[in-house]
Amino acid sequence: MVRKYKLYPIKTIKDWEGEDWDVYEEKRLSNGLMLFRGRMNERVYGHNATILTPELAEFIKQNKSIKLPVLAEQLGFSKDVLIRFKKRLDIQKKVPKPDYDWVVAHQDEILYESHEVLLDKYQLHSGQVS
């Protein structure tokens, strides 16, 4: 019977919010950043997560104009992790929420007018109208 061996942390670091993390893996990226993977301090079980260090947070903030897949490839982790980091850093693209009261008040115009008229009158694009 094969037994799992226990991994011991390499070191303990602080993330960008100041919380302690036990590091189990570290990797130097081609751009010079260190990528750390580990668990919250003194947690015995669970998966290793990518740690958002202050240096990594600063790099993501400085390169927020780069397309998401390209930046994720540069950093060596998935787009989902990068999206989560951007959300925690509050630099995620703002998604406008529709004003339903306005839509109900102008529903006849939206349904029966052409896109050109709506663009001239309310600056609505075809995607917003649909």
mmCIF file of N, CA, C and O in Angstrom, residues 66-130:
data_model
loop_
_atom_site.group_PDB
_atom_site.id
_atom_site.type_symbol
_atom_site.label_atom_id
_atom_site.label_comp_id
_atom_site.label_asym_id
_atom_site.label_seq_id
_atom_site.Cartn_x
_atom_site.Cartn_y
_atom_site.Cartn_z
ATOM 1 N N ILE A 66 -2.919 44.657 -20.640
ATOM 2 C CA ILE A 66 -2.581 43.490 -21.463
ATOM 3 C C ILE A 66 -3.775 42.536 -21.458
ATOM 4 O O ILE A 66 -4.450 42.363 -20.448
ATOM 5 N N LYS A 67 -4.015 41.906 -22.604
ATOM 6 C CA LYS A 67 -5.122 40.953 -22.715
ATOM 7 C C LYS A 67 -4.959 39.834 -21.692
ATOM 8 O O LYS A 67 -3.856 39.404 -21.372
ATOM 9 N N LEU A 68 -6.089 39.355 -21.189
ATOM 10 C CA LEU A 68 -6.116 38.376 -20.112
ATOM 11 C C LEU A 68 -5.361 37.083 -20.451
ATOM 12 O O LEU A 68 -4.540 36.637 -19.656
ATOM 13 N N PRO A 69 -5.581 36.444 -21.621
ATOM 14 C CA PRO A 69 -4.850 35.195 -21.893
ATOM 15 C C PRO A 69 -3.341 35.396 -21.985
ATOM 16 O O PRO A 69 -2.566 34.548 -21.544
ATOM 17 N N VAL A 70 -2.913 36.524 -22.533
ATOM 18 C CA VAL A 70 -1.484 36.795 -22.674
ATOM 19 C C VAL A 70 -0.844 36.995 -21.295
ATOM 20 O O VAL A 70 0.223 36.444 -21.002
ATOM 21 N N LEU A 71 -1.497 37.760 -20.440
ATOM 22 C CA LEU A 71 -0.971 38.004 -19.098
ATOM 23 C C LEU A 71 -0.952 36.725 -18.270
ATOM 24 O O LEU A 71 0.010 36.464 -17.539
ATOM 25 N N ALA A 72 -2.006 35.901 -18.404
ATOM 26 C CA ALA A 72 -2.044 34.637 -17.671
ATOM 27 C C ALA A 72 -0.912 33.717 -18.122
ATOM 28 O O ALA A 72 -0.297 33.030 -17.308
ATOM 29 N N GLU A 73 -0.608 33.720 -19.418
ATOM 30 C CA GLU A 73 0.490 32.895 -19.926
ATOM 31 C C GLU A 73 1.841 33.397 -19.420
ATOM 32 O O GLU A 73 2.715 32.613 -19.071
ATOM 33 N N GLN A 74 2.003 34.717 -19.355
ATOM 34 C CA GLN A 74 3.247 35.284 -18.828
ATOM 35 C C GLN A 74 3.467 34.906 -17.364
ATOM 36 O O GLN A 74 4.590 34.664 -16.937
ATOM 37 N N LEU A 75 2.365 34.878 -16.605
ATOM 38 C CA LEU A 75 2.476 34.605 -15.174
ATOM 39 C C LEU A 75 2.481 33.118 -14.848
ATOM 40 O O LEU A 75 2.811 32.727 -13.731
ATOM 41 N N GLY A 76 2.074 32.283 -15.792
ATOM 42 C CA GLY A 76 2.154 30.848 -15.581
ATOM 43 C C GLY A 76 1.023 30.242 -14.792
ATOM 44 O O GLY A 76 1.191 29.197 -14.171
ATOM 45 N N PHE A 77 -0.133 30.886 -14.774
ATOM 46 C CA PHE A 77 -1.295 30.257 -14.174
ATOM 47 C C PHE A 77 -2.526 30.540 -15.018
ATOM 48 O O PHE A 77 -2.452 31.245 -16.015
ATOM 49 N N SER A 78 -3.664 29.975 -14.637
ATOM 50 C CA SER A 78 -4.855 30.022 -15.485
ATOM 51 C C SER A 78 -5.510 31.405 -15.478
ATOM 52 O O SER A 78 -5.257 32.235 -14.606
ATOM 53 N N LYS A 79 -6.375 31.610 -16.468
ATOM 54 C CA LYS A 79 -7.126 32.861 -16.555
ATOM 55 C C LYS A 79 -8.060 33.023 -15.370
ATOM 56 O O LYS A 79 -8.291 34.130 -14.901
ATOM 57 N N ASP A 80 -8.595 31.908 -14.861
ATOM 58 C CA ASP A 80 -9.508 31.976 -13.722
ATOM 59 C C ASP A 80 -8.815 32.535 -12.485
ATOM 60 O O ASP A 80 -9.385 33.339 -11.749
ATOM 61 N N VAL A 81 -7.582 32.112 -12.254
ATOM 62 C CA VAL A 81 -6.820 32.623 -11.115
ATOM 63 C C VAL A 81 -6.541 34.102 -11.304
ATOM 64 O O VAL A 81 -6.672 34.907 -10.371
ATOM 65 N N LEU A 82 -6.190 34.494 -12.533
ATOM 66 C CA LEU A 82 -5.920 35.903 -12.813
ATOM 67 C C LEU A 82 -7.176 36.759 -12.642
ATOM 68 O O LEU A 82 -7.110 37.853 -12.086
ATOM 69 N N ILE A 83 -8.319 36.260 -13.071
ATOM 70 C CA ILE A 83 -9.579 36.984 -12.885
ATOM 71 C C ILE A 83 -9.873 37.160 -11.398
ATOM 72 O O ILE A 83 -10.279 38.236 -10.953
ATOM 73 N N ARG A 84 -9.632 36.112 -10.618
ATOM 74 C CA ARG A 84 -9.859 36.200 -9.173
ATOM 75 C C ARG A 84 -8.929 37.220 -8.535
ATOM 76 O O ARG A 84 -9.336 38.008 -7.682
ATOM 77 N N PHE A 85 -7.662 37.245 -8.964
ATOM 78 C CA PHE A 85 -6.712 38.221 -8.432
ATOM 79 C C PHE A 85 -7.123 39.639 -8.814
ATOM 80 O O PHE A 85 -7.049 40.552 -7.993
ATOM 81 N N LYS A 86 -7.555 39.839 -10.059
ATOM 82 C CA LYS A 86 -7.993 41.176 -10.481
ATOM 83 C C LYS A 86 -9.210 41.630 -9.691
ATOM 84 O O LYS A 86 -9.342 42.806 -9.348
ATOM 85 N N LYS A 87 -10.092 40.701 -9.383
ATOM 86 C CA LYS A 87 -11.270 41.041 -8.587
ATOM 87 C C LYS A 87 -10.854 41.442 -7.175
ATOM 88 O O LYS A 87 -11.367 42.417 -6.622
ATOM 89 N N ARG A 88 -9.905 40.709 -6.577
ATOM 90 C CA ARG A 88 -9.432 41.058 -5.233
ATOM 91 C C ARG A 88 -8.697 42.391 -5.219
ATOM 92 O O ARG A 88 -8.744 43.124 -4.238
ATOM 93 N N LEU A 89 -8.021 42.721 -6.322
ATOM 94 C CA LEU A 89 -7.299 43.990 -6.419
ATOM 95 C C LEU A 89 -8.204 45.138 -6.853
ATOM 96 O O LEU A 89 -7.767 46.272 -6.920
ATOM 97 N N ASP A 90 -9.445 44.830 -7.179
ATOM 98 C CA ASP A 90 -10.452 45.799 -7.626
ATOM 99 C C ASP A 90 -10.015 46.535 -8.890
ATOM 100 O O ASP A 90 -10.176 47.749 -9.006
ATOM 101 N N ILE A 91 -9.459 45.787 -9.840
ATOM 102 C CA ILE A 91 -9.105 46.367 -11.137
ATOM 103 C C ILE A 91 -9.802 45.616 -12.261
ATOM 104 O O ILE A 91 -9.424 45.709 -13.415
ATOM 105 N N GLN A 92 -10.839 44.884 -11.903
ATOM 106 C CA GLN A 92 -11.585 44.135 -12.902
ATOM 107 C C GLN A 92 -12.428 45.098 -13.736
ATOM 108 O O GLN A 92 -12.844 46.152 -13.262
ATOM 109 N N LYS A 93 -12.655 44.737 -14.973
ATOM 110 C CA LYS A 93 -13.458 45.556 -15.872
ATOM 111 C C LYS A 93 -14.858 45.722 -15.293
ATOM 112 O O LYS A 93 -15.496 44.759 -14.881
ATOM 113 N N LYS A 94 -15.314 46.955 -15.231
ATOM 114 C CA LYS A 94 -16.642 47.239 -14.684
ATOM 115 C C LYS A 94 -17.711 46.863 -15.703
ATOM 116 O O LYS A 94 -17.636 47.239 -16.866
ATOM 117 N N VAL A 95 -18.692 46.109 -15.262
ATOM 118 C CA VAL A 95 -19.786 45.688 -16.121
ATOM 119 C C VAL A 95 -20.993 46.558 -15.786
ATOM 120 O O VAL A 95 -21.459 46.563 -14.647
ATOM 121 N N PRO A 96 -21.499 47.317 -16.771
ATOM 122 C CA PRO A 96 -22.647 48.173 -16.471
ATOM 123 C C PRO A 96 -23.906 47.337 -16.243
ATOM 124 O O PRO A 96 -24.154 46.360 -16.948
ATOM 125 N N LYS A 97 -24.666 47.723 -15.255
ATOM 126 C CA LYS A 97 -25.919 47.036 -14.955
ATOM 127 C C LYS A 97 -27.059 47.841 -15.573
ATOM 128 O O LYS A 97 -27.102 49.065 -15.463
ATOM 129 N N PRO A 98 -27.995 47.169 -16.233
ATOM 130 C CA PRO A 98 -29.092 47.897 -16.872
ATOM 131 C C PRO A 98 -30.038 48.523 -15.842
ATOM 132 O O PRO A 98 -30.260 47.972 -14.774
ATOM 133 N N ASP A 99 -30.563 49.668 -16.203
ATOM 134 C CA ASP A 99 -31.553 50.357 -15.378
ATOM 135 C C ASP A 99 -32.929 49.882 -15.838
ATOM 136 O O ASP A 99 -33.468 50.365 -16.829
ATOM 137 N N TYR A 100 -33.486 48.914 -15.122
ATOM 138 C CA TYR A 100 -34.722 48.273 -15.560
ATOM 139 C C TYR A 100 -35.916 49.221 -15.526
ATOM 140 O O TYR A 100 -36.830 49.076 -16.333
ATOM 141 N N ASP A 101 -35.912 50.179 -14.619
ATOM 142 C CA ASP A 101 -37.016 51.145 -14.583
ATOM 143 C C ASP A 101 -37.039 51.968 -15.867
ATOM 144 O O ASP A 101 -38.105 52.219 -16.438
ATOM 145 N N TRP A 102 -35.851 52.378 -16.330
ATOM 146 C CA TRP A 102 -35.767 53.149 -17.575
ATOM 147 C C TRP A 102 -36.182 52.290 -18.765
ATOM 148 O O TRP A 102 -36.876 52.751 -19.658
ATOM 149 N N VAL A 103 -35.781 51.036 -18.765
ATOM 150 C CA VAL A 103 -36.123 50.128 -19.865
ATOM 151 C C VAL A 103 -37.631 49.932 -19.935
ATOM 152 O O VAL A 103 -38.219 49.974 -21.026
ATOM 153 N N VAL A 104 -38.287 49.745 -18.800
ATOM 154 C CA VAL A 104 -39.738 49.564 -18.792
ATOM 155 C C VAL A 104 -40.433 50.838 -19.260
ATOM 156 O O VAL A 104 -41.401 50.788 -20.025
ATOM 157 N N ALA A 105 -39.926 51.989 -18.859
ATOM 158 C CA ALA A 105 -40.532 53.260 -19.257
ATOM 159 C C ALA A 105 -40.393 53.502 -20.762
ATOM 160 O O ALA A 105 -41.259 54.143 -21.369
ATOM 161 N N HIS A 106 -39.336 53.019 -21.392
ATOM 162 C CA HIS A 106 -39.084 53.257 -22.811
ATOM 163 C C HIS A 106 -39.175 51.980 -23.655
ATOM 164 O O HIS A 106 -38.615 51.913 -24.742
ATOM 165 N N GLN A 107 -39.903 50.992 -23.175
ATOM 166 C CA GLN A 107 -39.932 49.712 -23.869
ATOM 167 C C GLN A 107 -40.547 49.783 -25.264
ATOM 168 O O GLN A 107 -40.115 49.072 -26.168
ATOM 169 N N ASP A 108 -41.522 50.641 -25.468
ATOM 170 C CA ASP A 108 -42.130 50.745 -26.808
ATOM 171 C C ASP A 108 -41.114 51.256 -27.822
ATOM 172 O O ASP A 108 -41.027 50.741 -28.945
ATOM 173 N N GLU A 109 -40.336 52.255 -27.433
ATOM 174 C CA GLU A 109 -39.319 52.785 -28.341
ATOM 175 C C GLU A 109 -38.231 51.748 -28.608
ATOM 176 O O GLU A 109 -37.779 51.591 -29.736
ATOM 177 N N ILE A 110 -37.817 51.036 -27.572
ATOM 178 C CA ILE A 110 -36.754 50.047 -27.732
ATOM 179 C C ILE A 110 -37.199 48.909 -28.643
ATOM 180 O O ILE A 110 -36.432 48.437 -29.484
ATOM 181 N N LEU A 111 -38.458 48.510 -28.503
ATOM 182 C CA LEU A 111 -38.943 47.388 -29.299
ATOM 183 C C LEU A 111 -39.217 47.751 -30.753
ATOM 184 O O LEU A 111 -39.019 46.930 -31.649
ATOM 185 N N TYR A 112 -39.681 48.973 -31.022
ATOM 186 C CA TYR A 112 -40.178 49.283 -32.364
ATOM 187 C C TYR A 112 -39.325 50.266 -33.155
ATOM 188 O O TYR A 112 -39.518 50.405 -34.346
ATOM 189 N N GLU A 113 -38.381 50.947 -32.530
ATOM 190 C CA GLU A 113 -37.534 51.898 -33.260
ATOM 191 C C GLU A 113 -36.306 51.183 -33.816
ATOM 192 O O GLU A 113 -35.905 50.136 -33.313
ATOM 193 N N SER A 114 -35.704 51.765 -34.831
ATOM 194 C CA SER A 114 -34.494 51.176 -35.414
ATOM 195 C C SER A 114 -33.282 51.484 -34.533
ATOM 196 O O SER A 114 -33.313 52.374 -33.675
ATOM 197 N N HIS A 115 -32.203 50.763 -34.777
ATOM 198 C CA HIS A 115 -30.979 50.956 -33.993
ATOM 199 C C HIS A 115 -30.385 52.345 -34.209
ATOM 200 O O HIS A 115 -29.829 52.938 -33.297
ATOM 201 N N GLU A 116 -30.520 52.866 -35.428
ATOM 202 C CA GLU A 116 -29.963 54.186 -35.718
ATOM 203 C C GLU A 116 -30.681 55.269 -34.913
ATOM 204 O O GLU A 116 -30.052 56.192 -34.391
ATOM 205 N N VAL A 117 -31.998 55.158 -34.819
ATOM 206 C CA VAL A 117 -32.784 56.146 -34.070
ATOM 207 C C VAL A 117 -32.425 56.079 -32.578
ATOM 208 O O VAL A 117 -32.251 57.108 -31.929
ATOM 209 N N LEU A 118 -32.306 54.864 -32.061
ATOM 210 C CA LEU A 118 -31.952 54.706 -30.646
ATOM 211 C C LEU A 118 -30.537 55.193 -30.360
ATOM 212 O O LEU A 118 -30.273 55.750 -29.292
ATOM 213 N N LEU A 119 -29.641 55.018 -31.321
ATOM 214 C CA LEU A 119 -28.282 55.513 -31.154
ATOM 215 C C LEU A 119 -28.272 57.037 -31.129
ATOM 216 O O LEU A 119 -27.604 57.646 -30.293
ATOM 217 N N ASP A 120 -29.024 57.666 -32.023
ATOM 218 C CA ASP A 120 -29.084 59.123 -32.050
ATOM 219 C C ASP A 120 -29.776 59.685 -30.809
ATOM 220 O O ASP A 120 -29.344 60.687 -30.240
ATOM 221 N N LYS A 121 -30.866 59.041 -30.409
ATOM 222 C CA LYS A 121 -31.690 59.578 -29.334
ATOM 223 C C LYS A 121 -31.112 59.294 -27.937
ATOM 224 O O LYS A 121 -31.081 60.179 -27.082
ATOM 225 N N TYR A 122 -30.658 58.042 -27.699
ATOM 226 C CA TYR A 122 -30.239 57.636 -26.348
ATOM 227 C C TYR A 122 -28.805 57.105 -26.278
ATOM 228 O O TYR A 122 -28.365 56.627 -25.224
ATOM 229 N N GLN A 123 -28.052 57.132 -27.366
ATOM 230 C CA GLN A 123 -26.694 56.592 -27.451
ATOM 231 C C GLN A 123 -26.654 55.100 -27.079
ATOM 232 O O GLN A 123 -25.744 54.639 -26.403
ATOM 233 N N LEU A 124 -27.671 54.358 -27.536
ATOM 234 C CA LEU A 124 -27.714 52.927 -27.302
ATOM 235 C C LEU A 124 -27.178 52.180 -28.515
ATOM 236 O O LEU A 124 -27.588 52.450 -29.640
ATOM 237 N N HIS A 125 -26.275 51.237 -28.285
ATOM 238 C CA HIS A 125 -25.741 50.407 -29.357
ATOM 239 C C HIS A 125 -26.611 49.173 -29.531
ATOM 240 O O HIS A 125 -27.430 48.836 -28.670
ATOM 241 N N SER A 126 -26.425 48.451 -30.619
ATOM 242 C CA SER A 126 -27.276 47.280 -30.905
ATOM 243 C C SER A 126 -27.128 46.221 -29.822
ATOM 244 O O SER A 126 -28.097 45.536 -29.497
ATOM 245 N N GLY A 127 -25.930 46.054 -29.264
ATOM 246 C CA GLY A 127 -25.742 45.080 -28.192
ATOM 247 C C GLY A 127 -26.514 45.460 -26.946
ATOM 248 O O GLY A 127 -27.066 44.590 -26.255
ATOM 249 N N GLN A 128 -26.567 46.744 -26.624
ATOM 250 C CA GLN A 128 -27.312 47.193 -25.457
ATOM 251 C C GLN A 128 -28.804 47.035 -25.670
ATOM 252 O O GLN A 128 -29.540 46.701 -24.743
ATOM 253 N N VAL A 129 -29.247 47.272 -26.898
ATOM 254 C CA VAL A 129 -30.677 47.155 -27.184
ATOM 255 C C VAL A 129 -31.120 45.703 -27.084
ATOM 256 O O VAL A 129 -32.156 45.390 -26.498
ATOM 257 N N SER A 130 -30.320 44.799 -27.616
ATOM 258 C CA SER A 130 -30.712 43.379 -27.578
ATOM 259 C C SER A 130 -30.635 42.856 -26.154
ATOM 260 O O SER A 130 -31.397 42.020 -25.766
#
